[in-house]
PDB file of C-alpha atoms in Angstrom:
ATOM      1  CA  MET A  25       0.000   0.000   0.000  1.00 44.00           C
ATOM      2  CA  ARG A  26       1.370   3.385  -0.933  1.00 43.00           C
ATOM      3  CA  THR A  27       0.711   6.228   1.508  1.00 40.00           C
ATOM      4  CA  VAL A  28       0.231   9.484  -0.323  1.00 41.00           C
ATOM      5  CA  ALA A  29      -0.995  11.814   2.369  1.00 38.00           C
ATOM      6  CA  GLY A  30      -1.666  11.740   6.084  1.00 36.00           C
ATOM      7  CA  ALA A  31      -0.752  12.916   9.536  1.00 34.00           C
ATOM      8  CA  GLY A  32      -0.800  10.435  12.399  1.00 35.00           C
ATOM      9  CA  THR A  33      -2.372   7.025  12.395  1.00 33.00           C
ATOM     10  CA  ALA A  34      -6.023   6.146  12.073  1.00 35.00           C
ATOM     11  CA  GLY A  35      -7.506   4.312  15.013  1.00 34.00           C
ATOM     12  CA  CYS A  36     -10.075   2.792  12.756  1.00 33.00           C
ATOM     13  CA  ALA A  37      -9.646  -0.745  11.521  1.00 35.00           C
ATOM     14  CA  VAL A  38     -10.403  -1.467   7.904  1.00 33.00           C
ATOM     15  CA  ALA A  39     -13.182  -3.915   8.198  1.00 34.00           C
ATOM     16  CA  VAL A  40     -16.991  -3.106  10.593  1.00 33.00           C
ATOM     17  CA  ALA A  41     -19.664  -4.981  13.228  1.00 33.00           C
ATOM     18  CA  VAL A  42     -22.610  -5.080  16.364  1.00 30.00           C
ATOM     19  CA  LEU A  43     -22.619  -4.049  19.993  1.00 28.00           C
ATOM     20  CA  LEU A  44     -24.099  -1.665  22.468  1.00 31.00           C
ATOM     21  CA  ALA A  45     -27.666  -0.699  21.863  1.00 35.00           C
ATOM     22  CA  GLY A  46     -26.962   1.320  18.720  1.00 38.00           C
ATOM     23  CA  CYS A  47     -25.452  -1.511  16.728  1.00 38.00           C
ATOM     24  CA  ALA A  48     -27.852  -4.089  18.110  1.00 36.00           C
ATOM     25  CA  ASP A  49     -30.886  -2.038  17.195  1.00 40.00           C
ATOM     26  CA  SER A  50     -29.529  -1.323  13.751  1.00 39.00           C
ATOM     27  CA  ALA A  51     -28.953  -5.000  13.113  1.00 37.00           C
ATOM     28  CA  THR A  52     -32.489  -6.039  14.055  1.00 38.00           C
ATOM     29  CA  HIS A  53     -34.629  -3.209  12.727  1.00 39.00           C
ATOM     30  CA  PRO A  54     -34.907  -2.516   8.990  1.00 40.00           C
ATOM     31  CA  ASP A  55     -35.166   1.262   9.249  1.00 43.00           C
ATOM     32  CA  PRO A  56     -31.719   2.913   8.956  1.00 38.00           C
ATOM     33  CA  GLN A  57     -33.191   6.364   9.590  1.00 39.00           C
ATOM     34  CA  ARG A  58     -33.368   6.224  13.391  1.00 37.00           C
ATOM     35  CA  THR A  59     -32.962   9.689  14.875  1.00 36.00           C
ATOM     36  CA  ALA A  60     -30.070  10.633  17.097  1.00 36.00           C
ATOM     37  CA  ALA A  61     -32.573  11.077  19.916  1.00 35.00           C
ATOM     38  CA  ALA A  62     -33.229   7.347  19.908  1.00 36.00           C
ATOM     39  CA  VAL A  63     -29.592   6.540  20.615  1.00 36.00           C
ATOM     40  CA  HIS A  64     -28.456   6.056  24.195  1.00 36.00           C
ATOM     41  CA  PRO A  65     -26.571   9.196  25.366  1.00 34.00           C
ATOM     42  CA  ASP A  66     -23.409   7.156  26.033  1.00 37.00           C
ATOM     43  CA  GLN A  67     -23.243   6.257  22.356  1.00 38.00           C
ATOM     44  CA  ARG A  68     -23.555   9.790  21.034  1.00 36.00           C
ATOM     45  CA  ARG A  69     -20.578  11.780  19.906  1.00 37.00           C
ATOM     46  CA  THR A  70     -18.835  13.617  22.741  1.00 36.00           C
ATOM     47  CA  ALA A  71     -19.476  17.013  21.185  1.00 36.00           C
ATOM     48  CA  ALA A  72     -22.953  17.370  19.684  1.00 32.00           C
ATOM     49  CA  SER A  73     -21.905  20.457  17.748  1.00 33.00           C
ATOM     50  CA  ASP A  74     -19.468  18.277  15.812  1.00 44.00           C
ATOM     51  CA  SER A  75     -22.134  15.902  14.503  1.00 46.00           C
ATOM     52  CA  PRO A  76     -21.709  15.037  10.817  1.00 47.00           C
ATOM     53  CA  PRO A  77     -23.750  16.977   8.261  1.00 45.00           C
ATOM     54  CA  ALA A  78     -27.243  15.660   7.628  1.00 50.00           C
ATOM     55  CA  ALA A  79     -27.310  13.317   4.647  1.00 50.00           C
ATOM     56  CA  PRO A  80     -29.981  11.347   2.829  1.00 54.00           C
ATOM     57  CA  SER A  81     -30.098   7.642   3.640  1.00 72.00           C
ATOM     58  CA  THR A  82     -31.260   6.885   0.101  1.00 87.00           C
ATOM     59  CA  VAL A  83     -29.107   7.329  -3.008  1.00 94.00           C
ATOM     60  CA  PRO A  84     -29.937   5.978  -6.496  1.00 95.00           C
ATOM     61  CA  GLY A  85     -27.653   3.443  -8.101  1.00 96.00           C
ATOM     62  CA  VAL A  86     -26.299   3.502 -11.638  1.00 97.00           C
ATOM     63  CA  ASP A  87     -27.141   0.003 -12.930  1.00 96.00           C
ATOM     64  CA  GLY A  88     -28.543   0.342 -16.431  1.00 94.00           C
ATOM     65  CA  GLU A  89     -26.972   3.793 -16.829  1.00 93.00           C
ATOM     66  CA  ALA A  90     -23.252   3.028 -16.619  1.00 95.00           C
ATOM     67  CA  ALA A  91     -21.032   0.644 -18.568  1.00 96.00           C
ATOM     68  CA  PRO A  92     -20.765  -2.515 -16.414  1.00 96.00           C
ATOM     69  CA  ASP A  93     -17.122  -3.156 -17.366  1.00 96.00           C
ATOM     70  CA  ARG A  94     -15.839   0.340 -16.593  1.00 96.00           C
ATOM     71  CA  VAL A  95     -13.023   0.455 -14.035  1.00 97.00           C
ATOM     72  CA  PHE A  96     -11.598   3.627 -12.490  1.00 97.00           C
ATOM     73  CA  THR A  97      -7.955   4.400 -11.726  1.00 97.00           C
ATOM     74  CA  GLU A  98      -6.460   4.976  -8.290  1.00 97.00           C
ATOM     75  CA  ALA A  99      -6.198   8.677  -9.129  1.00 97.00           C
ATOM     76  CA  ASP A 100      -9.912   8.768 -10.029  1.00 98.00           C
ATOM     77  CA  LEU A 101     -10.867   7.142  -6.754  1.00 98.00           C
ATOM     78  CA  LYS A 102      -8.597   9.372  -4.682  1.00 98.00           C
ATOM     79  CA  ALA A 103     -10.129  12.480  -6.268  1.00 98.00           C
ATOM     80  CA  ALA A 104     -13.608  11.187  -5.395  1.00 98.00           C
ATOM     81  CA  LEU A 105     -12.863  10.742  -1.677  1.00 98.00           C
ATOM     82  CA  LEU A 106     -14.709  13.237   0.485  1.00 96.00           C
ATOM     83  CA  PRO A 107     -12.755  15.949   2.344  1.00 96.00           C
ATOM     84  CA  ALA A 108     -12.616  16.010   6.141  1.00 95.00           C
ATOM     85  CA  ARG A 109     -15.326  18.679   6.440  1.00 93.00           C
ATOM     86  CA  ALA A 110     -17.873  16.212   5.056  1.00 93.00           C
ATOM     87  CA  PHE A 111     -17.521  14.295   8.354  1.00 92.00           C
ATOM     88  CA  GLY A 112     -17.962  17.233  10.730  1.00 90.00           C
ATOM     89  CA  GLU A 113     -16.569  20.636  11.632  1.00 90.00           C
ATOM     90  CA  ARG A 114     -13.715  19.286  13.762  1.00 92.00           C
ATOM     91  CA  ALA A 115     -12.867  16.305  11.562  1.00 94.00           C
ATOM     92  CA  ARG A 116      -9.307  15.962  10.289  1.00 95.00           C
ATOM     93  CA  VAL A 117      -7.812  13.571   7.712  1.00 96.00           C
ATOM     94  CA  THR A 118      -5.237  11.262   9.316  1.00 94.00           C
ATOM     95  CA  GLY A 119      -4.243   9.311   6.221  1.00 95.00           C
ATOM     96  CA  THR A 120      -4.974   8.687   2.540  1.00 96.00           C
ATOM     97  CA  SER A 121      -3.665   5.634   0.705  1.00 94.00           C
ATOM     98  CA  LEU A 122      -3.841   4.013  -2.713  1.00 95.00           C
ATOM     99  CA  GLY A 123      -3.895   0.335  -3.558  1.00 89.00           C
ATOM    100  CA  GLY A 124      -3.578  -2.479  -1.101  1.00 80.00           C
ATOM    101  CA  PHE A 125      -7.143  -3.757  -1.324  1.00 85.00           C
ATOM    102  CA  GLY A 126      -7.348  -7.509  -1.148  1.00 72.00           C
ATOM    103  CA  GLN A 127      -5.687 -10.199   0.943  1.00 58.00           C
ATOM    104  CA  GLY A 128      -8.948 -10.952   2.711  1.00 55.00           C
ATOM    105  CA  HIS A 129      -9.994  -7.347   3.301  1.00 63.00           C
ATOM    106  CA  GLY A 130     -13.160  -7.252   5.387  1.00 62.00           C
ATOM    107  CA  ARG A 131     -14.038  -7.413   9.057  1.00 64.00           C
ATOM    108  CA  GLY A 132     -14.224 -10.722  10.859  1.00 68.00           C
ATOM    109  CA  ASP A 133     -12.076 -13.755  11.597  1.00 72.00           C
ATOM    110  CA  TRP A 134     -13.717 -16.639   9.738  1.00 72.00           C
ATOM    111  CA  SER A 135     -10.838 -19.092  10.038  1.00 76.00           C
ATOM    112  CA  GLY A 136     -12.687 -21.116  12.683  1.00 76.00           C
ATOM    113  CA  CYS A 137     -15.619 -21.868  10.367  1.00 82.00           C
ATOM    114  CA  ALA A 138     -14.940 -24.860   8.126  1.00 84.00           C
ATOM    115  CA  ALA A 139     -18.228 -24.375   6.282  1.00 84.00           C
ATOM    116  CA  ALA A 140     -16.998 -21.022   4.972  1.00 82.00           C
ATOM    117  CA  ARG A 141     -13.658 -22.282   3.634  1.00 87.00           C
ATOM    118  CA  ASP A 142     -14.510 -21.738  -0.038  1.00 90.00           C
ATOM    119  CA  LEU A 143     -15.973 -18.297   0.659  1.00 90.00           C
ATOM    120  CA  ARG A 144     -12.883 -17.305   2.642  1.00 85.00           C
ATOM    121  CA  GLU A 145     -10.584 -18.423  -0.144  1.00 88.00           C
ATOM    122  CA  GLU A 146     -12.618 -16.513  -2.721  1.00 89.00           C
ATOM    123  CA  GLN A 147     -12.568 -13.350  -0.649  1.00 87.00           C
ATOM    124  CA  PHE A 148      -8.832 -13.707  -0.033  1.00 85.00           C
ATOM    125  CA  ALA A 149      -8.268 -13.793  -3.799  1.00 87.00           C
ATOM    126  CA  PHE A 150     -10.419 -10.703  -4.458  1.00 91.00           C
ATOM    127  CA  ARG A 151      -8.507  -7.727  -5.903  1.00 91.00           C
ATOM    128  CA  GLY A 152      -9.493  -4.266  -7.088  1.00 93.00           C
ATOM    129  CA  THR A 153      -8.212  -0.751  -7.732  1.00 95.00           C
ATOM    130  CA  SER A 154      -8.670   1.174  -4.499  1.00 96.00           C
ATOM    131  CA  ALA A 155      -8.218   4.368  -2.518  1.00 96.00           C
ATOM    132  CA  ALA A 156      -8.865   4.883   1.187  1.00 95.00           C
ATOM    133  CA  ARG A 157      -9.089   7.804   3.595  1.00 96.00           C
ATOM    134  CA  SER A 158      -9.052   7.777   7.397  1.00 95.00           C
ATOM    135  CA  VAL A 159     -10.575  10.638   9.357  1.00 95.00           C
ATOM    136  CA  SER A 160     -10.541  11.552  13.043  1.00 94.00           C
ATOM    137  CA  LEU A 161     -13.868  13.115  14.013  1.00 91.00           C
ATOM    138  CA  ASP A 162     -12.534  14.503  17.290  1.00 86.00           C
ATOM    139  CA  PRO A 163      -8.809  15.274  16.929  1.00 86.00           C
ATOM    140  CA  GLY A 164      -6.941  15.441  20.208  1.00 79.00           C
ATOM    141  CA  SER A 165      -9.322  13.098  21.998  1.00 77.00           C
ATOM    142  CA  GLU A 166      -7.807   9.766  23.033  1.00 69.00           C
ATOM    143  CA  ASP A 167     -11.146   7.996  22.600  1.00 70.00           C
ATOM    144  CA  GLY A 168     -12.340  10.065  19.632  1.00 77.00           C
ATOM    145  CA  GLU A 169     -14.334   8.467  16.846  1.00 85.00           C
ATOM    146  CA  HIS A 170     -12.540   7.457  13.641  1.00 89.00           C
ATOM    147  CA  VAL A 171     -13.871   6.669  10.169  1.00 92.00           C
ATOM    148  CA  THR A 172     -12.139   4.911   7.286  1.00 94.00           C
ATOM    149  CA  VAL A 173     -13.724   5.128   3.841  1.00 96.00           C
ATOM    150  CA  THR A 174     -12.480   2.786   1.126  1.00 96.00           C
ATOM    151  CA  LEU A 175     -13.424   2.945  -2.560  1.00 97.00           C
ATOM    152  CA  VAL A 176     -12.794  -0.136  -4.702  1.00 97.00           C
ATOM    153  CA  SER A 177     -13.316  -0.236  -8.479  1.00 97.00           C
ATOM    154  CA  VAL A 178     -13.939  -3.523 -10.307  1.00 96.00           C
ATOM    155  CA  PRO A 179     -16.332  -4.617 -13.075  1.00 97.00           C
ATOM    156  CA  THR A 180     -19.931  -4.534 -11.848  1.00 98.00           C
ATOM    157  CA  GLY A 181     -20.240  -8.327 -11.769  1.00 97.00           C
ATOM    158  CA  ARG A 182     -17.234  -8.596  -9.460  1.00 96.00           C
ATOM    159  CA  ALA A 183     -18.625  -5.917  -7.142  1.00 97.00           C
ATOM    160  CA  GLU A 184     -21.891  -7.837  -6.928  1.00 97.00           C
ATOM    161  CA  ARG A 185     -20.000 -11.005  -6.096  1.00 96.00           C
ATOM    162  CA  TYR A 186     -18.020  -9.309  -3.324  1.00 94.00           C
ATOM    163  CA  LEU A 187     -21.186  -8.259  -1.513  1.00 96.00           C
ATOM    164  CA  GLU A 188     -22.620 -11.745  -1.951  1.00 96.00           C
ATOM    165  CA  ILE A 189     -19.486 -13.245  -0.388  1.00 92.00           C
ATOM    166  CA  ARG A 190     -19.929 -10.967   2.620  1.00 92.00           C
ATOM    167  CA  ARG A 191     -23.631 -11.876   2.922  1.00 94.00           C
ATOM    168  CA  GLN A 192     -22.881 -15.578   2.801  1.00 92.00           C
ATOM    169  CA  LEU A 193     -20.003 -15.365   5.285  1.00 90.00           C
ATOM    170  CA  ASN A 194     -22.285 -13.725   7.829  1.00 89.00           C
ATOM    171  CA  LYS A 195     -25.095 -16.192   7.112  1.00 91.00           C
ATOM    172  CA  THR A 196     -22.945 -19.329   7.071  1.00 90.00           C
ATOM    173  CA  CYS A 197     -20.916 -18.496  10.170  1.00 86.00           C
ATOM    174  CA  PRO A 198     -22.887 -16.175  12.467  1.00 84.00           C
ATOM    175  CA  ASP A 199     -20.957 -17.444  15.505  1.00 83.00           C
ATOM    176  CA  VAL A 200     -17.257 -18.284  15.180  1.00 80.00           C
ATOM    177  CA  THR A 201     -14.776 -19.387  17.837  1.00 77.00           C
ATOM    178  CA  VAL A 202     -11.574 -17.342  17.582  1.00 75.00           C
ATOM    179  CA  ASP A 203      -8.336 -18.212  19.376  1.00 71.00           C
ATOM    180  CA  THR A 204      -6.643 -15.340  21.200  1.00 69.00           C
ATOM    181  CA  ASP A 205      -3.550 -15.075  23.402  1.00 70.00           C
ATOM    182  CA  ALA A 206      -5.755 -15.047  26.488  1.00 68.00           C
ATOM    183  CA  ALA A 207      -8.494 -17.582  25.682  1.00 73.00           C
ATOM    184  CA  PRO A 208     -10.890 -18.501  22.886  1.00 78.00           C
ATOM    185  CA  VAL A 209     -13.675 -15.962  22.350  1.00 79.00           C
ATOM    186  CA  GLN A 210     -16.859 -15.983  20.332  1.00 81.00           C
ATOM    187  CA  GLU A 211     -17.166 -13.643  17.365  1.00 81.00           C
ATOM    188  CA  ILE A 212     -20.827 -12.996  16.584  1.00 83.00           C
ATOM    189  CA  HIS A 213     -21.782 -11.699  13.131  1.00 83.00           C
ATOM    190  CA  LYS A 214     -24.927 -10.305  11.570  1.00 87.00           C
ATOM    191  CA  ALA A 215     -25.633  -8.656   8.228  1.00 91.00           C
ATOM    192  CA  ARG A 216     -28.701  -7.121   6.645  1.00 92.00           C
ATOM    193  CA  ASP A 217     -29.438  -5.393   3.388  1.00 95.00           C
ATOM    194  CA  LEU A 218     -30.162  -1.666   3.339  1.00 95.00           C
ATOM    195  CA  SER A 219     -32.769  -0.626   0.804  1.00 91.00           C
ATOM    196  CA  ALA A 220     -32.483   2.298  -1.630  1.00 93.00           C
ATOM    197  CA  LEU A 221     -28.808   2.954  -0.911  1.00 96.00           C
ATOM    198  CA  GLY A 222     -26.852   2.705  -4.159  1.00 97.00           C
ATOM    199  CA  ASP A 223     -27.519  -0.349  -6.321  1.00 98.00           C
ATOM    200  CA  GLU A 224     -27.297  -2.499  -3.190  1.00 97.00           C
ATOM    201  CA  ALA A 225     -25.970  -2.070   0.319  1.00 97.00           C
ATOM    202  CA  LEU A 226     -25.153  -4.191   3.332  1.00 96.00           C
ATOM    203  CA  LEU A 227     -24.802  -3.339   7.020  1.00 94.00           C
ATOM    204  CA  GLU A 228     -22.439  -5.753   8.769  1.00 91.00           C
ATOM    205  CA  THR A 229     -22.295  -5.882  12.551  1.00 85.00           C
ATOM    206  CA  SER A 230     -20.157  -8.015  14.863  1.00 81.00           C
ATOM    207  CA  ARG A 231     -18.967  -8.308  18.422  1.00 80.00           C
ATOM    208  CA  ARG A 232     -16.657 -10.468  20.486  1.00 76.00           C
ATOM    209  CA  THR A 233     -17.653 -12.040  23.762  1.00 78.00           C
ATOM    210  CA  GLY A 234     -16.000 -14.488  26.121  1.00 72.00           C
ATOM    211  CA  SER A 235     -14.491 -15.013  29.540  1.00 59.00           C
ATOM    212  CA  ASP A 236     -11.912 -12.313  28.990  1.00 56.00           C
ATOM    213  CA  VAL A 237     -13.212  -8.929  30.220  1.00 50.00           C
ATOM    214  CA  GLU A 238     -11.280  -7.248  27.414  1.00 57.00           C
ATOM    215  CA  TYR A 239     -13.765  -8.719  24.950  1.00 55.00           C
ATOM    216  CA  ASP A 240     -16.889  -8.830  27.121  1.00 54.00           C
ATOM    217  CA  ASP A 241     -16.634  -5.088  27.690  1.00 51.00           C
ATOM    218  CA  ALA A 242     -15.529  -4.238  24.150  1.00 62.00           C
ATOM    219  CA  ALA A 243     -17.783  -1.906  22.188  1.00 67.00           C
ATOM    220  CA  PRO A 244     -19.428  -3.204  19.020  1.00 72.00           C
ATOM    221  CA  SER A 245     -18.514  -2.069  15.513  1.00 80.00           C
ATOM    222  CA  CYS A 246     -20.355  -1.732  12.203  1.00 87.00           C
ATOM    223  CA  ILE A 247     -19.400  -1.459   8.548  1.00 91.00           C
ATOM    224  CA  VAL A 248     -21.551  -0.301   5.657  1.00 95.00           C
ATOM    225  CA  ASP A 249     -20.810  -1.743   2.198  1.00 96.00           C
ATOM    226  CA  VAL A 250     -22.485   0.026  -0.732  1.00 98.00           C
ATOM    227  CA  ARG A 251     -22.246  -0.884  -4.403  1.00 98.00           C
ATOM    228  CA  VAL A 252     -22.659   1.912  -6.946  1.00 98.00           C
ATOM    229  CA  GLY A 253     -22.223   0.228 -10.314  1.00 98.00           C
ATOM    230  CA  GLY A 254     -18.756  -1.323 -10.142  1.00 98.00           C
ATOM    231  CA  VAL A 255     -17.557   0.851  -7.260  1.00 98.00           C
ATOM    232  CA  LEU A 256     -17.682  -0.503  -3.724  1.00 97.00           C
ATOM    233  CA  VAL A 257     -18.019   2.106  -0.983  1.00 97.00           C
ATOM    234  CA  MET A 258     -16.932   0.748   2.407  1.00 96.00           C
ATOM    235  CA  VAL A 259     -17.421   2.857   5.518  1.00 95.00           C
ATOM    236  CA  ASP A 260     -15.733   1.488   8.634  1.00 91.00           C
ATOM    237  CA  THR A 261     -16.254   3.355  11.902  1.00 87.00           C
ATOM    238  CA  SER A 262     -14.534   2.823  15.257  1.00 79.00           C
ATOM    239  CA  ALA A 263     -16.162   0.534  17.803  1.00 73.00           C
ATOM    240  CA  GLY A 264     -19.162   1.977  19.610  1.00 73.00           C
ATOM    241  CA  SER A 265     -20.031   4.473  16.871  1.00 77.00           C
ATOM    242  CA  ASP A 266     -23.662   5.125  16.038  1.00 82.00           C
ATOM    243  CA  PRO A 267     -24.490   3.017  12.936  1.00 85.00           C
ATOM    244  CA  ASP A 268     -26.740   5.860  11.729  1.00 87.00           C
ATOM    245  CA  HIS A 269     -23.573   7.930  11.316  1.00 86.00           C
ATOM    246  CA  SER A 270     -22.048   5.127   9.250  1.00 90.00           C
ATOM    247  CA  VAL A 271     -25.114   4.981   7.001  1.00 92.00           C
ATOM    248  CA  SER A 272     -25.065   8.768   6.647  1.00 92.00           C
ATOM    249  CA  PHE A 273     -21.375   8.794   5.709  1.00 93.00           C
ATOM    250  CA  ALA A 274     -21.956   5.960   3.230  1.00 95.00           C
ATOM    251  CA  ALA A 275     -24.866   7.812   1.617  1.00 95.00           C
ATOM    252  CA  ASN A 276     -22.731  10.938   1.207  1.00 95.00           C
ATOM    253  CA  MET A 277     -19.928   8.903  -0.324  1.00 96.00           C
ATOM    254  CA  ALA A 278     -22.268   6.977  -2.648  1.00 97.00           C
ATOM    255  CA  ARG A 279     -23.714  10.248  -3.911  1.00 96.00           C
ATOM    256  CA  ARG A 280     -20.191  11.517  -4.470  1.00 96.00           C
ATOM    257  CA  VAL A 281     -19.336   8.401  -6.497  1.00 97.00           C
ATOM    258  CA  ARG A 282     -22.379   9.001  -8.706  1.00 96.00           C
ATOM    259  CA  SER A 283     -21.466  12.612  -9.401  1.00 96.00           C
ATOM    260  CA  ALA A 284     -17.650  12.539  -9.472  1.00 97.00           C
ATOM    261  CA  LEU A 285     -17.063   9.170 -11.136  1.00 97.00           C
ATOM    262  CA  TYR A 286     -20.185   8.278 -13.069  1.00 97.00           C
ATOM    263  CA  ARG A 287     -21.144  11.905 -13.765  1.00 94.00           C
ATOM    264  CA  THR A 288     -24.740  11.195 -12.802  1.00 88.00           C
ATOM    265  CA  ASP A 289     -26.671  13.861 -10.906  1.00 74.00           C
ATOM    266  CA  GLY A 290     -29.287  13.215  -8.208  1.00 57.00           C
TER     267      GLY A 290
END
């Protein structure tokens, strides 16, 4: 992976999942438009004035309008990444990188699930042109929220297959035993489709639980995967973040992909 811009390191992992009430509710209720008022106060951003700009949770796709075999360059994808201000007034970019997508990219340790062996191998072999940006929403705060947005360009059929792999991994292995240095823990996965967001979209949630307090007390995490034609938009937020924020960020980025890459308004 080639780093082309950045200051500091992003505390956000590139991969997302379910915990605390916010993630749990989002994984069991089909409406992604829950208001911030419905979120437990402990899950809200530390500074309300720094909340991300309001964004639609629905964005049209481009299937039927764009050439299905079109693939964008790393430079194209980098130019389409949203600036820090799109994530809030205090947000600051901590890193931007090109390439490096593949090698099993995606949240979750599925190695303990024999039934998913073929899916894991297929995902591990997946490659695509990519650009990523990490953003700190509350610079200077040790526990501040982080967001990593990754854009991946492949032919439309390959993008469809990637989302299907993720759906099937979550469905085939919703509960996986993962070995750790301390003791085995359970990794619990869920995924659901989000309607009217790009050509298709998936909200993945996961959490770890076990005898080790480190995992029992760990906050959940979520990732939103959106397909706009042959471009995959992946929004990965730090553990404990409100999934509504993730959906909002993903909607903004999907709209940006439509306008900046596919030159389609609306």
